[in-house]
Amino acid sequence: MSNFVNQFWASTIDGLTQGAIYALVALGYTLVYGVLRLINFAHSEIFMIGTFATVGVISAAGITSPLAGVGLLLFVLGAGAVAAVVSGGSAVVLERVAYRPLRRRGATQLAALISAIGASLFLQQAVSIWVTSDARTTERVMEKVNLLTIGTGDLRADKLLVFVGAMAMMILLDRLVSGTRFGRAIRATAQNADTATLMGVNIDRVIMITFLIGGAMAGVGGMLYVIFFEVTNFTVGFVLGIKAFTSAVLGGIGNLRGALLGGLLLGLIEEYGASVVGAQWKDVIAFSVLVAVLMFRPTGLLGEALGKARA
Amino acid sequence: MSAAKRLRLPSAPWTRAYEAASARWAALPGWARWVGYALILVAALALPSIPGLGDIMAPGSSWERILFYPIAIYVLLALGLNVVVGYAGLLDLGFVAFFAIGAYTNAILGGTYGWGFWTVLPIGIALAMLAGLLLGSPTLRLRGDYLAIVTLGFGEIIRVTANNTEFLGGPRGINQIPRPPSVEGVDALTFSITDSKPYYYLAVAFITVFIVILKRLERSRVGRSWTALREDEDAAELMGVPTLKFKLWAFTVGAAVGGATGVLYASFQTAIRPTDFTFIVSATILAAVVLGGAGHIPGVILGAFLVAWLPELARDLNKYRVLAFGAALVLLMIFRPQGLWPSRLREAELKEGEGGIGRLGGEVGAVVTQEGL
């Protein structure tokens, strides 16, 4: 218990940093679930592809020493855009190949989930075979200077960047869904697909855009992950994906703000728990949270419903 | 049965030939069918001894060995998972957990405390069933897709726990697990590192016993309840089927088979590590069940055989194994969701768009069908 007190501020900062990445990935699960009532099991691989896209940008840009100032800003924007496009594009292809044919045939949810698992295995192995099956480390992109010491915790520049970047994306998405025409179409489809069609909403396009946005968010999450951890591998999405899904369920699946809340909460629970029982039990803590939430409050903290997500 | 009759299935020539054959089989007198089963059993027992077969089936590796592991082990695991996925229609993505519990029971009781195989076996089965009950009773109330993720999490919890617990050997695992006791003077039942045949015979015995039990269960009140809740859970509940109770039954029976297989596997490998029990194993078992035809024992055996044997055939292509599984799962769900060798009932259910956990985006699917207008 004394560990918990000693490390409280450090755990809080690390938890929020980790949680911000969970939240970004969780958005993809929540968006797709809200529209299709489907757990996009392969979303974790979309995140993994985002981390590799970022690694690609770092080596293509020839970065050998840490950036600062305008250079860093340009890198974050550029790499974020590339990762978002690559991941978003992969998500759209995934929908075309693994889900749309099933929807056409009126397949069961079980069939869709199995198809998703298949797509997930395929993407993982494709990266392992054709990119690398080892862990891929990258150059340091930014100096990890300490900006501020709060109690025992150091607020490092990279952690602040991850947190701020994730929040910025979140706000952008919230505006997009609550304020634009496309956002309205997404909400309408989530509420009632039949009625939305009658009102002239092109459902296929809404689904495609939903995958695109969710994938782009995961791509940005992948970029922030690489800046923070400076390493990735082809299985990086597996555990992170389950945790992001847990975040989505914790906050209320289908609920955008719920995904944010769930991600940050899960990050904190994990870090606080790890400071009490040891870091090697982190994954067990996260999975136990998942089981507990599904047992006691399956609708999550803020309740399910993408349709009701309005400003 | 009436559902299958009412619905005219597509009748390609091979389908008609198969239907005629299965109708003739069903019309045979009981004794003739038992003779048929006995012949199949004899053929299965003869598999490792047929001269020349190994060169065709497993060039470059030991046919006897791969007949036991992976083939027989995956057949057993697929039979267990089939109860959960095929009979009851519950998607379990953490089936490897029960396999691991059986294996670790044998590792601790047999390896650390020196208990014999036949003493450990019932304990391993009981512990796996207990785990199934403990996991199932809170989680089986959940929607199907949530259940899938929770079981996935459970599988990982078991593996991570084994990895972090010194008592369970940590990442190094446990060595020197005893082999099953040999029968003196009988070569076919002398268990050693050099001869895999005895293990294969033992596995065939396991498979036979489980098939008999599962077949009886399938035709009992329990099995009919499973069909009912797979086809329409709400309707089953309204008709007075206690669905939660029978879901728990499915979970526990499946876990028992998984646990028994784990005990057997550990006594063959004599050393196990947490990395033997990753998610890929669960996914492979699921691929076997779905590929063969969920809910149909001959189909599931075929699926497990293919999934376990094909990678052995092309060892240099082994790194593409999981890649191919992934692609196969997607393609199967699109073109043949009922599997290669489905039961007629299951095929009819799938044609009606039932037999799962509700339709995927039902409203959306309905919209898309209007596209041709």
XYZ file of C-alpha atoms in Angstrom:
684
model
C 0.000 0.000 0.000
C 2.881 2.360 0.755
C 3.955 1.878 -2.857
C 0.609 3.209 -3.934
C 1.066 6.370 -1.857
C 4.693 6.870 -2.898
C 4.007 6.383 -6.573
C 0.626 8.053 -6.641
C 1.579 11.017 -8.822
C 3.860 9.013 -11.065
C 1.099 6.459 -11.556
C -1.417 9.181 -12.269
C 0.722 10.714 -15.008
C 1.577 7.350 -16.583
C -2.016 6.179 -16.296
C -3.354 9.230 -18.086
C -0.723 8.880 -20.836
C -1.512 5.201 -21.401
C -5.209 5.869 -21.024
C -5.144 8.551 -23.711
C -3.855 5.975 -26.207
C -6.462 3.428 -25.075
C -9.136 6.057 -25.552
C -8.062 6.870 -29.122
C -8.187 3.200 -30.095
C -11.420 2.687 -28.158
C -13.125 5.284 -30.373
C -12.834 2.923 -33.334
C -14.569 0.095 -31.461
C -17.271 2.407 -30.230
C -18.009 4.037 -33.593
C -18.283 0.735 -35.452
C -20.302 -0.822 -32.664
C -22.656 2.118 -32.594
C -23.392 1.825 -36.303
C -23.152 -1.916 -37.013
C -23.601 -3.538 -33.583
C -20.406 -5.406 -34.376
C -17.200 -5.776 -32.402
C -14.567 -4.976 -34.992
C -12.122 -7.508 -33.668
C -9.506 -6.575 -36.290
C -9.383 -2.960 -35.102
C -6.345 -3.793 -32.969
C -4.429 -4.631 -36.159
C -5.426 -1.288 -37.659
C -3.688 0.290 -34.674
C -0.667 -1.962 -35.228
C -0.488 -0.853 -38.860
C -0.515 2.760 -37.626
C 2.534 2.126 -35.455
C 4.390 0.633 -38.419
C 3.381 3.547 -40.647
C 4.918 5.889 -38.079
C 8.100 3.824 -37.924
C 8.199 4.071 -41.718
C 7.839 7.848 -41.610
C 10.630 8.141 -39.037
C 13.073 6.162 -41.160
C 11.931 7.768 -44.445
C 12.384 11.247 -42.988
C 15.883 10.256 -41.932
C 15.462 11.419 -38.360
C 18.632 10.630 -36.418
C 18.539 13.132 -33.580
C 15.615 14.332 -31.437
C 13.550 17.141 -32.927
C 12.303 20.228 -31.164
C 10.137 23.256 -31.810
C 8.741 23.663 -35.322
C 10.510 20.538 -36.569
C 8.781 18.441 -33.938
C 5.424 20.017 -34.651
C 5.797 19.354 -38.378
C 6.830 15.776 -37.678
C 3.858 15.136 -35.403
C 1.430 16.585 -37.941
C 3.046 14.802 -40.891
C 3.473 11.422 -39.242
C 0.003 11.716 -37.710
C -1.484 12.386 -41.143
C 0.367 9.475 -42.759
C -0.547 7.067 -39.945
C -4.173 8.234 -40.057
C -4.386 7.755 -43.821
C -2.675 4.343 -43.802
C -4.735 3.042 -40.867
C -7.960 4.608 -42.077
C -7.390 3.159 -45.537
C -6.679 -0.280 -44.086
C -9.880 -0.090 -42.054
C -11.884 0.731 -45.191
C -10.321 -2.200 -47.059
C -11.025 -4.413 -44.064
C -14.673 -3.433 -44.141
C -14.894 -4.121 -47.876
C -13.249 -7.530 -47.680
C -14.261 -8.976 -44.340
C -17.596 -7.387 -43.427
C -19.476 -6.042 -46.429
C -19.886 -9.410 -48.191
C -21.271 -10.791 -44.932
C -23.744 -7.955 -44.577
C -24.913 -8.569 -48.135
C -25.650 -12.172 -47.255
C -27.390 -11.334 -44.014
C -24.859 -13.354 -42.042
C -25.076 -13.847 -38.300
C -23.088 -11.833 -35.798
C -21.182 -14.958 -34.906
C -20.096 -15.274 -38.535
C -19.009 -11.627 -38.603
C -16.977 -12.052 -35.446
C -15.255 -15.145 -36.813
C -14.524 -13.305 -40.044
C -13.048 -10.475 -37.971
C -10.796 -12.885 -36.095
C -9.665 -14.279 -39.423
C -8.889 -10.813 -40.754
C -7.015 -10.019 -37.556
C -4.828 -13.131 -37.809
C -4.224 -12.425 -41.473
C -3.083 -8.831 -40.914
C -0.809 -9.787 -38.023
C 0.862 -12.534 -39.987
C 1.127 -10.428 -43.118
C 3.136 -7.821 -41.193
C 5.165 -10.529 -39.478
C 6.066 -12.211 -42.769
C 6.511 -9.264 -45.089
C 7.679 -6.482 -42.743
C 9.354 -7.942 -39.697
C 8.677 -10.581 -37.098
C 11.010 -8.918 -34.582
C 10.464 -5.912 -32.389
C 11.237 -2.780 -34.371
C 12.851 0.037 -32.401
C 13.051 3.594 -33.700
C 15.161 6.682 -33.249
C 14.202 9.039 -30.478
C 11.957 11.666 -32.026
C 11.873 14.155 -29.165
C 13.859 14.884 -26.019
C 12.098 13.414 -23.029
C 12.764 16.395 -20.794
C 10.985 16.834 -17.513
C 8.697 19.844 -17.577
C 7.261 19.789 -14.095
C 7.536 17.636 -10.998
C 4.272 16.953 -9.210
C 4.887 15.133 -5.939
C 6.859 12.057 -6.985
C 5.747 12.205 -10.622
C 7.665 13.775 -13.479
C 5.551 15.319 -16.186
C 7.724 14.582 -19.208
C 7.359 16.400 -22.513
C 6.512 13.224 -24.477
C 3.794 12.213 -22.023
C 2.284 15.671 -22.258
C 2.409 15.441 -26.072
C 0.620 12.071 -26.058
C -2.066 13.348 -23.740
C -2.608 16.658 -25.519
C -2.504 15.022 -28.963
C -5.097 12.456 -27.961
C -7.367 15.085 -26.443
C -7.108 17.223 -29.567
C -8.142 14.285 -31.765
C -10.978 13.520 -29.407
C -12.345 17.042 -29.531
C -12.018 17.039 -33.318
C -14.001 13.813 -33.559
C -16.649 15.013 -31.147
C -17.132 18.148 -33.279
C -17.223 16.011 -36.412
C -19.905 13.675 -35.122
C -22.051 16.282 -33.423
C -21.628 19.168 -35.849
C -21.311 18.019 -39.478
C -23.616 16.469 -42.064
C -21.643 13.228 -42.036
C -21.795 13.196 -38.276
C -25.540 13.548 -38.433
C -25.736 10.670 -40.915
C -23.661 8.502 -38.582
C -25.893 9.325 -35.644
C -29.016 8.714 -37.677
C -27.759 5.302 -38.795
C -26.845 4.392 -35.246
C -30.327 5.302 -34.043
C -32.281 3.502 -36.720
C -30.776 2.338 -39.980
C -34.108 1.780 -41.752
C -35.406 5.245 -41.028
C -32.065 6.748 -41.925
C -32.270 5.071 -45.331
C -35.766 6.385 -45.878
C -34.454 9.849 -45.104
C -31.904 9.484 -47.878
C -28.836 8.451 -45.913
C -26.495 6.249 -47.911
C -25.830 3.523 -45.348
C -22.940 1.913 -47.169
C -21.138 5.224 -47.300
C -21.851 5.935 -43.635
C -20.370 2.573 -42.702
C -17.326 3.217 -44.856
C -16.754 6.625 -43.277
C -17.230 5.178 -39.827
C -14.461 2.663 -40.476
C -12.326 5.423 -42.007
C -12.655 7.722 -39.006
C -12.198 4.924 -36.483
C -9.139 3.689 -38.363
C -7.655 7.199 -38.579
C -8.034 7.613 -34.809
C -6.267 4.301 -34.253
C -3.536 5.439 -36.648
C -2.927 8.614 -34.643
C -2.977 6.463 -31.511
C -0.300 4.316 -33.148
C 1.848 7.357 -33.876
C 1.622 8.586 -30.270
C 2.424 5.066 -29.089
C 5.612 4.981 -31.158
C 6.718 8.429 -29.960
C 6.192 7.316 -26.371
C 7.516 3.733 -26.423
C 9.910 3.972 -29.428
C 9.266 0.310 -30.281
C 6.588 -1.781 -31.965
C 6.045 -5.310 -33.224
C 3.418 -7.240 -35.124
C 1.565 -8.397 -31.997
C 1.469 -4.953 -30.405
C -2.228 -4.581 -31.191
C -3.460 -7.733 -29.499
C -3.339 -6.808 -25.819
C -3.744 -3.095 -26.490
C -6.830 -3.861 -28.559
C -8.462 -5.797 -25.734
C -7.666 -2.971 -23.360
C -9.097 -0.392 -25.735
C -12.194 -2.543 -26.093
C -12.384 -2.722 -22.297
C -12.211 1.074 -22.230
C -15.059 1.323 -24.699
C -17.192 -1.070 -22.640
C -16.242 0.638 -19.377
C -17.410 3.996 -20.646
C -20.434 2.554 -22.458
C -19.910 1.095 -25.895
C -21.288 3.242 -28.681
C -20.693 6.340 -26.581
C -17.839 8.605 -27.747
C -17.321 10.467 -24.503
C -17.627 7.162 -22.719
C -14.640 5.892 -24.684
C -12.575 8.844 -23.471
C -13.652 8.388 -19.871
C -13.187 4.618 -20.050
C -9.718 4.895 -21.580
C -8.409 7.329 -18.989
C -10.009 5.383 -16.134
C -8.588 2.075 -17.322
C -5.122 3.624 -17.669
C -5.332 4.911 -14.089
C -6.747 1.662 -12.653
C -3.945 -0.282 -14.328
C -1.181 1.967 -13.025
C -2.597 2.237 -9.504
C -3.157 -1.519 -9.446
C 0.358 -2.161 -10.731
C 1.832 -0.010 -7.967
C 0.076 -2.224 -5.411
C 0.500 -5.760 -6.797
C 3.364 -5.373 -9.283
C 3.660 -4.364 -12.917
C 3.623 -7.938 -14.263
C -0.062 -8.215 -13.273
C -1.129 -5.181 -15.340
C -2.833 -7.224 -18.049
C -4.659 -9.359 -15.495
C -5.921 -6.187 -13.804
C -7.243 -4.832 -17.096
C -9.004 -8.095 -18.018
C -10.501 -8.347 -14.539
C -11.891 -4.845 -14.971
C -13.453 -5.993 -18.240
C -15.103 -9.018 -16.627
C -16.269 -6.951 -13.665
C -17.790 -4.207 -15.822
C -19.595 -6.697 -18.047
C -20.974 -8.467 -14.990
C -22.108 -5.524 -12.933
C -22.714 -2.710 -15.392
C -22.752 -4.037 -18.957
C -24.028 -0.727 -20.312
C -20.912 1.046 -19.015
C -20.571 4.154 -16.913
C -22.151 6.620 -19.310
C -24.530 4.196 -20.998
C -24.594 2.907 -24.552
C -25.742 4.994 -27.487
C -23.963 6.708 -30.291
C -27.256 8.048 -31.551
C -27.646 10.202 -28.484
C -24.146 11.647 -28.679
C -24.967 15.228 -29.442
C -23.427 18.484 -28.370
C -35.803 -32.203 -38.280
C -38.900 -30.675 -39.795
C -37.036 -27.453 -40.444
C -34.631 -29.353 -42.659
C -37.447 -31.032 -44.549
C -39.444 -27.906 -45.099
C -36.493 -26.075 -46.514
C -35.331 -27.370 -49.869
C -31.561 -27.332 -49.739
C -29.572 -26.595 -52.889
C -29.123 -29.876 -54.694
C -25.862 -29.999 -56.534
C -25.008 -33.552 -57.734
C -22.570 -34.165 -54.871
C -25.108 -32.852 -52.375
C -27.705 -35.264 -53.688
C -25.224 -38.133 -53.623
C -24.293 -37.251 -50.059
C -27.927 -37.000 -49.020
C -28.724 -40.335 -50.589
C -25.754 -41.896 -48.823
C -26.672 -40.430 -45.466
C -30.296 -41.491 -45.888
C -29.179 -45.035 -46.671
C -26.898 -44.962 -43.654
C -29.748 -43.806 -41.424
C -32.016 -46.566 -42.811
C -29.535 -49.331 -41.987
C -30.448 -51.638 -39.105
C -28.755 -50.835 -35.814
C -26.301 -53.725 -35.909
C -25.076 -52.755 -39.380
C -24.346 -49.240 -38.211
C -22.436 -50.587 -35.222
C -20.378 -52.708 -37.608
C -19.691 -49.512 -39.571
C -18.560 -47.688 -36.428
C -16.344 -50.627 -35.477
C -14.745 -50.570 -38.941
C -14.044 -46.845 -38.604
C -12.448 -47.452 -35.203
C -10.271 -50.254 -36.596
C -9.243 -48.042 -39.490
C -8.344 -45.232 -37.060
C -6.237 -47.612 -34.966
C -4.506 -48.918 -38.091
C -3.559 -45.428 -39.366
C -0.043 -45.280 -37.885
C 0.803 -48.820 -39.032
C -0.191 -48.760 -42.701
C 3.090 -49.127 -44.611
C 3.854 -46.275 -46.984
C 1.066 -44.041 -45.676
C 3.495 -41.968 -43.625
C 5.561 -41.137 -46.710
C 2.505 -39.726 -48.430
C 0.875 -38.044 -45.446
C 3.919 -36.694 -43.651
C 7.009 -36.570 -45.832
C 9.978 -35.421 -43.808
C 8.452 -35.904 -40.372
C 7.220 -38.717 -38.174
C 3.689 -39.729 -39.173
C 3.128 -41.536 -35.887
C 4.142 -38.489 -33.948
C 2.031 -35.979 -35.840
C -0.928 -38.353 -35.705
C -0.912 -37.838 -31.958
C 0.253 -34.246 -31.856
C -1.092 -32.121 -33.421
C -3.808 -34.206 -35.141
C -5.417 -36.239 -32.331
C -4.958 -33.473 -29.779
C -6.700 -30.970 -32.053
C -9.489 -33.444 -32.801
C -10.082 -33.737 -29.048
C -9.969 -29.984 -28.485
C -12.278 -29.365 -31.421
C -14.757 -31.919 -30.046
C -14.759 -29.984 -26.783
C -15.133 -26.553 -28.348
C -17.820 -27.933 -30.649
C -20.093 -28.416 -27.649
C -19.831 -24.716 -26.841
C -19.767 -23.211 -30.331
C -21.547 -25.853 -32.373
C -24.242 -27.151 -30.033
C -25.006 -24.138 -27.872
C -23.965 -21.387 -30.313
C -21.753 -19.583 -27.785
C -18.526 -18.105 -29.113
C -15.656 -19.019 -26.794
C -12.328 -17.415 -27.745
C -10.465 -18.647 -24.687
C -10.885 -22.392 -24.960
C -7.128 -22.818 -24.575
C -7.602 -21.907 -20.890
C -9.241 -25.274 -20.120
C -6.532 -27.075 -22.066
C -3.948 -25.180 -20.001
C -5.711 -26.004 -16.725
C -5.629 -29.714 -17.557
C -1.982 -29.555 -18.591
C -0.907 -27.603 -15.510
C -2.863 -29.927 -13.221
C -0.823 -32.805 -14.582
C 2.368 -30.741 -14.378
C 1.866 -29.879 -10.698
C 0.315 -33.094 -9.376
C 2.265 -35.412 -11.664
C 5.515 -33.504 -12.152
C 5.948 -31.875 -8.749
C 4.117 -34.361 -6.498
C 4.541 -37.521 -8.556
C 0.900 -38.584 -8.855
C -0.014 -41.095 -11.569
C -1.719 -40.276 -14.872
C -5.014 -42.000 -14.070
C -5.277 -40.267 -10.690
C -4.540 -36.872 -12.206
C -6.932 -37.281 -15.136
C -10.216 -37.007 -13.178
C -8.781 -34.167 -11.099
C -7.740 -32.294 -14.231
C -11.205 -32.786 -15.704
C -12.849 -31.675 -12.471
C -10.692 -28.544 -12.179
C -11.364 -27.581 -15.790
C -15.100 -28.083 -15.237
C -14.917 -25.993 -12.079
C -13.148 -23.239 -14.020
C -15.830 -23.460 -16.710
C -18.512 -23.129 -14.064
C -16.763 -20.226 -12.343
C -16.183 -18.368 -15.596
C -19.563 -19.249 -17.017
C -21.937 -18.441 -14.190
C -21.342 -14.695 -14.223
C -20.516 -14.262 -17.903
C -23.026 -16.459 -19.700
C -25.742 -13.896 -19.073
C -23.889 -11.596 -21.460
C -24.655 -10.980 -25.097
C -22.840 -13.299 -27.447
C -20.250 -10.845 -28.692
C -19.369 -9.729 -25.167
C -19.006 -13.342 -24.146
C -16.423 -13.819 -26.889
C -14.243 -11.000 -25.569
C -14.588 -12.054 -21.934
C -13.521 -15.609 -22.715
C -10.603 -14.202 -24.688
C -9.618 -12.193 -21.620
C -9.980 -15.296 -19.438
C -7.617 -17.262 -21.680
C -5.032 -14.519 -21.360
C -5.493 -14.252 -17.580
C -4.737 -17.964 -17.201
C -1.617 -17.688 -19.347
C -0.303 -14.510 -17.690
C -0.986 -16.010 -14.249
C 1.000 -19.131 -15.134
C 3.776 -16.889 -16.417
C 3.918 -14.824 -13.213
C 3.510 -17.547 -10.610
C 6.655 -19.240 -9.306
C 4.615 -22.234 -8.093
C 3.521 -22.829 -11.702
C 7.094 -22.628 -12.971
C 6.927 -19.047 -14.263
C 8.045 -18.465 -17.851
C 10.241 -21.584 -17.791
C 7.252 -23.831 -17.174
C 7.395 -27.279 -15.588
C 9.532 -30.231 -16.655
C 9.585 -33.949 -15.944
C 5.882 -34.616 -16.101
C 5.461 -38.413 -15.850
C 4.230 -40.479 -18.796
C 1.125 -42.639 -18.435
C 1.861 -46.012 -16.786
C 2.795 -48.697 -19.313
C 1.215 -52.132 -19.484
C 4.064 -54.632 -18.991
C 4.969 -56.621 -22.070
C 2.505 -54.935 -24.425
C 4.380 -52.801 -26.953
C 1.281 -50.900 -28.004
C 0.846 -49.676 -24.428
C 4.461 -48.969 -23.476
C 4.797 -45.200 -23.218
C 8.236 -43.844 -24.039
C 9.926 -40.939 -25.756
C 10.755 -43.005 -28.836
C 7.325 -44.415 -29.655
C 4.320 -42.147 -30.238
C 1.955 -44.966 -31.176
C 0.814 -45.775 -27.610
C -0.114 -42.130 -27.141
C -2.058 -42.207 -30.359
C -3.974 -45.328 -29.250
C -4.724 -43.658 -25.939
C -5.946 -40.557 -27.774
C -8.195 -42.674 -30.002
C -9.651 -44.212 -26.842
C -10.290 -40.713 -25.458
C -11.869 -39.611 -28.739
C -14.122 -42.701 -28.850
C -15.300 -42.235 -25.275
C -15.998 -38.546 -25.826
C -17.851 -39.145 -29.086
C -20.101 -41.693 -27.374
C -20.791 -39.345 -24.459
C -21.311 -36.275 -26.669
C -23.581 -38.182 -29.034
C -25.727 -39.351 -26.096
C -25.826 -35.799 -24.768
C -26.743 -34.410 -28.172
C -29.844 -36.593 -28.284
C -30.825 -36.015 -24.689
C -32.937 -33.258 -23.193
C -29.716 -31.289 -22.747
C -28.850 -31.536 -26.433
C -32.341 -30.526 -27.544
C -32.168 -27.541 -25.221
C -28.841 -26.554 -26.758
C -30.380 -26.645 -30.229
C -33.309 -24.590 -29.006
C -31.219 -21.884 -27.441
C -28.867 -21.816 -30.422
C -31.738 -21.295 -32.822
C -33.643 -18.709 -30.833
C -32.739 -17.947 -27.278
C -35.814 -15.859 -26.517
C -38.194 -18.457 -27.887
C -36.411 -21.173 -25.915
C -36.699 -19.167 -22.735
C -40.416 -18.594 -23.376
C -40.931 -22.308 -23.911
C -39.569 -22.917 -20.459
C -36.012 -23.925 -21.318
C -33.761 -22.612 -18.540
C -31.237 -21.206 -21.007
C -28.612 -20.102 -18.499
C -28.511 -23.573 -16.967
C -27.975 -25.237 -20.328
C -25.381 -22.699 -21.402
C -23.504 -23.590 -18.238
C -23.867 -27.262 -19.150
C -22.320 -26.605 -22.549
C -19.484 -24.627 -21.030
C -18.732 -27.256 -18.411
C -18.914 -30.221 -20.779
C -16.648 -28.442 -23.260
C -14.251 -27.556 -20.444
C -14.132 -31.193 -19.324
C -12.977 -32.319 -22.763
C -10.427 -29.495 -22.887
C -9.107 -30.409 -19.428
C -8.767 -34.109 -20.274
C -6.888 -33.194 -23.451
C -4.553 -30.981 -21.438
C -3.678 -33.826 -19.065
C -2.968 -36.106 -22.019
C -0.905 -33.473 -23.823
C 1.253 -32.741 -20.771
C 2.020 -36.436 -20.277
C 3.198 -36.626 -23.897
C 5.333 -33.463 -23.935
C 6.574 -34.023 -20.338
C 7.414 -30.306 -20.268
C 5.041 -27.371 -20.667
C 5.501 -23.624 -20.755
C 3.008 -20.731 -20.726
C 3.818 -20.026 -24.394
C 2.174 -23.360 -25.315
C -1.194 -21.828 -24.442
C -1.507 -18.628 -26.451
C -4.518 -17.168 -28.224
C -3.356 -18.723 -31.507
C -4.260 -22.146 -30.095
C -7.796 -20.966 -29.308
C -8.083 -19.461 -32.771
C -6.823 -22.665 -34.390
C -9.369 -24.804 -32.529
C -12.099 -22.396 -33.529
C -10.913 -22.555 -37.133
C -11.118 -26.356 -36.959
C -14.684 -26.338 -35.647
C -15.930 -23.734 -38.094
C -14.077 -25.166 -41.090
C -15.435 -28.663 -40.535
C -18.993 -27.714 -39.709
C -19.935 -26.541 -36.224
C -22.314 -28.892 -34.461
C -21.535 -31.969 -36.561
C -19.053 -34.412 -35.034
C -17.742 -35.978 -38.299
C -17.357 -32.485 -39.760
C -15.515 -31.207 -36.727
C -13.130 -34.164 -36.836
C -12.491 -33.481 -40.512
C -11.874 -29.795 -39.746
C -9.458 -30.559 -36.920
C -7.635 -33.087 -39.081
C -7.192 -30.574 -41.900
C -6.155 -27.721 -39.634
C -3.596 -29.886 -37.849
C -2.334 -31.896 -40.793
C -2.085 -29.423 -43.704
C 0.698 -27.350 -42.100
C 2.709 -30.552 -41.513
C 2.407 -31.427 -45.163
C 4.110 -28.226 -46.203
C 6.598 -27.597 -43.443
C 8.554 -24.962 -45.332
C 5.303 -23.070 -45.731
C 4.735 -23.242 -41.979
C 5.185 -19.513 -41.499
C 2.194 -18.980 -43.771
C 0.051 -21.298 -41.636
C -1.667 -18.697 -39.473
C -1.932 -16.353 -42.447
C -3.815 -19.044 -44.330
C -6.081 -19.759 -41.323
C -6.989 -16.091 -41.173
C -7.813 -15.876 -44.848
C -9.683 -19.192 -44.682
C -11.878 -17.985 -41.822
C -12.875 -14.857 -43.749
C -13.538 -16.760 -46.979
C -15.478 -19.488 -45.181
C -17.747 -17.000 -43.462
C -18.453 -15.374 -46.818
C -18.907 -18.442 -49.021
C -19.628 -21.417 -46.801
C -20.532 -20.372 -43.251
C -21.898 -23.838 -42.533
C -18.445 -25.423 -42.975
C -17.223 -28.233 -45.221
C -19.322 -31.020 -43.742
C -22.252 -29.558 -41.820
C -25.191 -31.306 -40.226
C -28.407 -30.845 -42.201
C -30.132 -29.121 -39.323
C -27.377 -26.553 -38.942
C -27.287 -25.933 -42.684
C -31.012 -25.277 -42.685
C -30.693 -22.904 -39.730
C -27.998 -20.909 -41.494
C -30.094 -20.659 -44.625
C -32.824 -19.114 -42.540
C -30.313 -16.682 -41.115
C -30.640 -18.176 -37.638
C -28.400 -20.435 -35.664
C -26.146 -17.748 -34.354
C -26.512 -14.784 -32.117
C -28.920 -12.721 -34.119
C -28.210 -11.166 -37.449
C -25.384 -8.817 -38.115
C -26.823 -5.349 -38.510
C -30.174 -6.842 -39.485
C -31.620 -3.515 -40.520
C -28.592 -2.668 -42.581
C -28.618 -5.990 -44.395
C -32.251 -5.529 -45.333
C -31.503 -2.159 -46.825
C -28.685 -3.441 -48.951
C -30.837 -6.113 -50.584
C -32.917 -3.391 -52.188
C -29.938 -2.234 -54.180
C -31.028 -4.096 -57.307
C -34.248 -2.107 -57.556
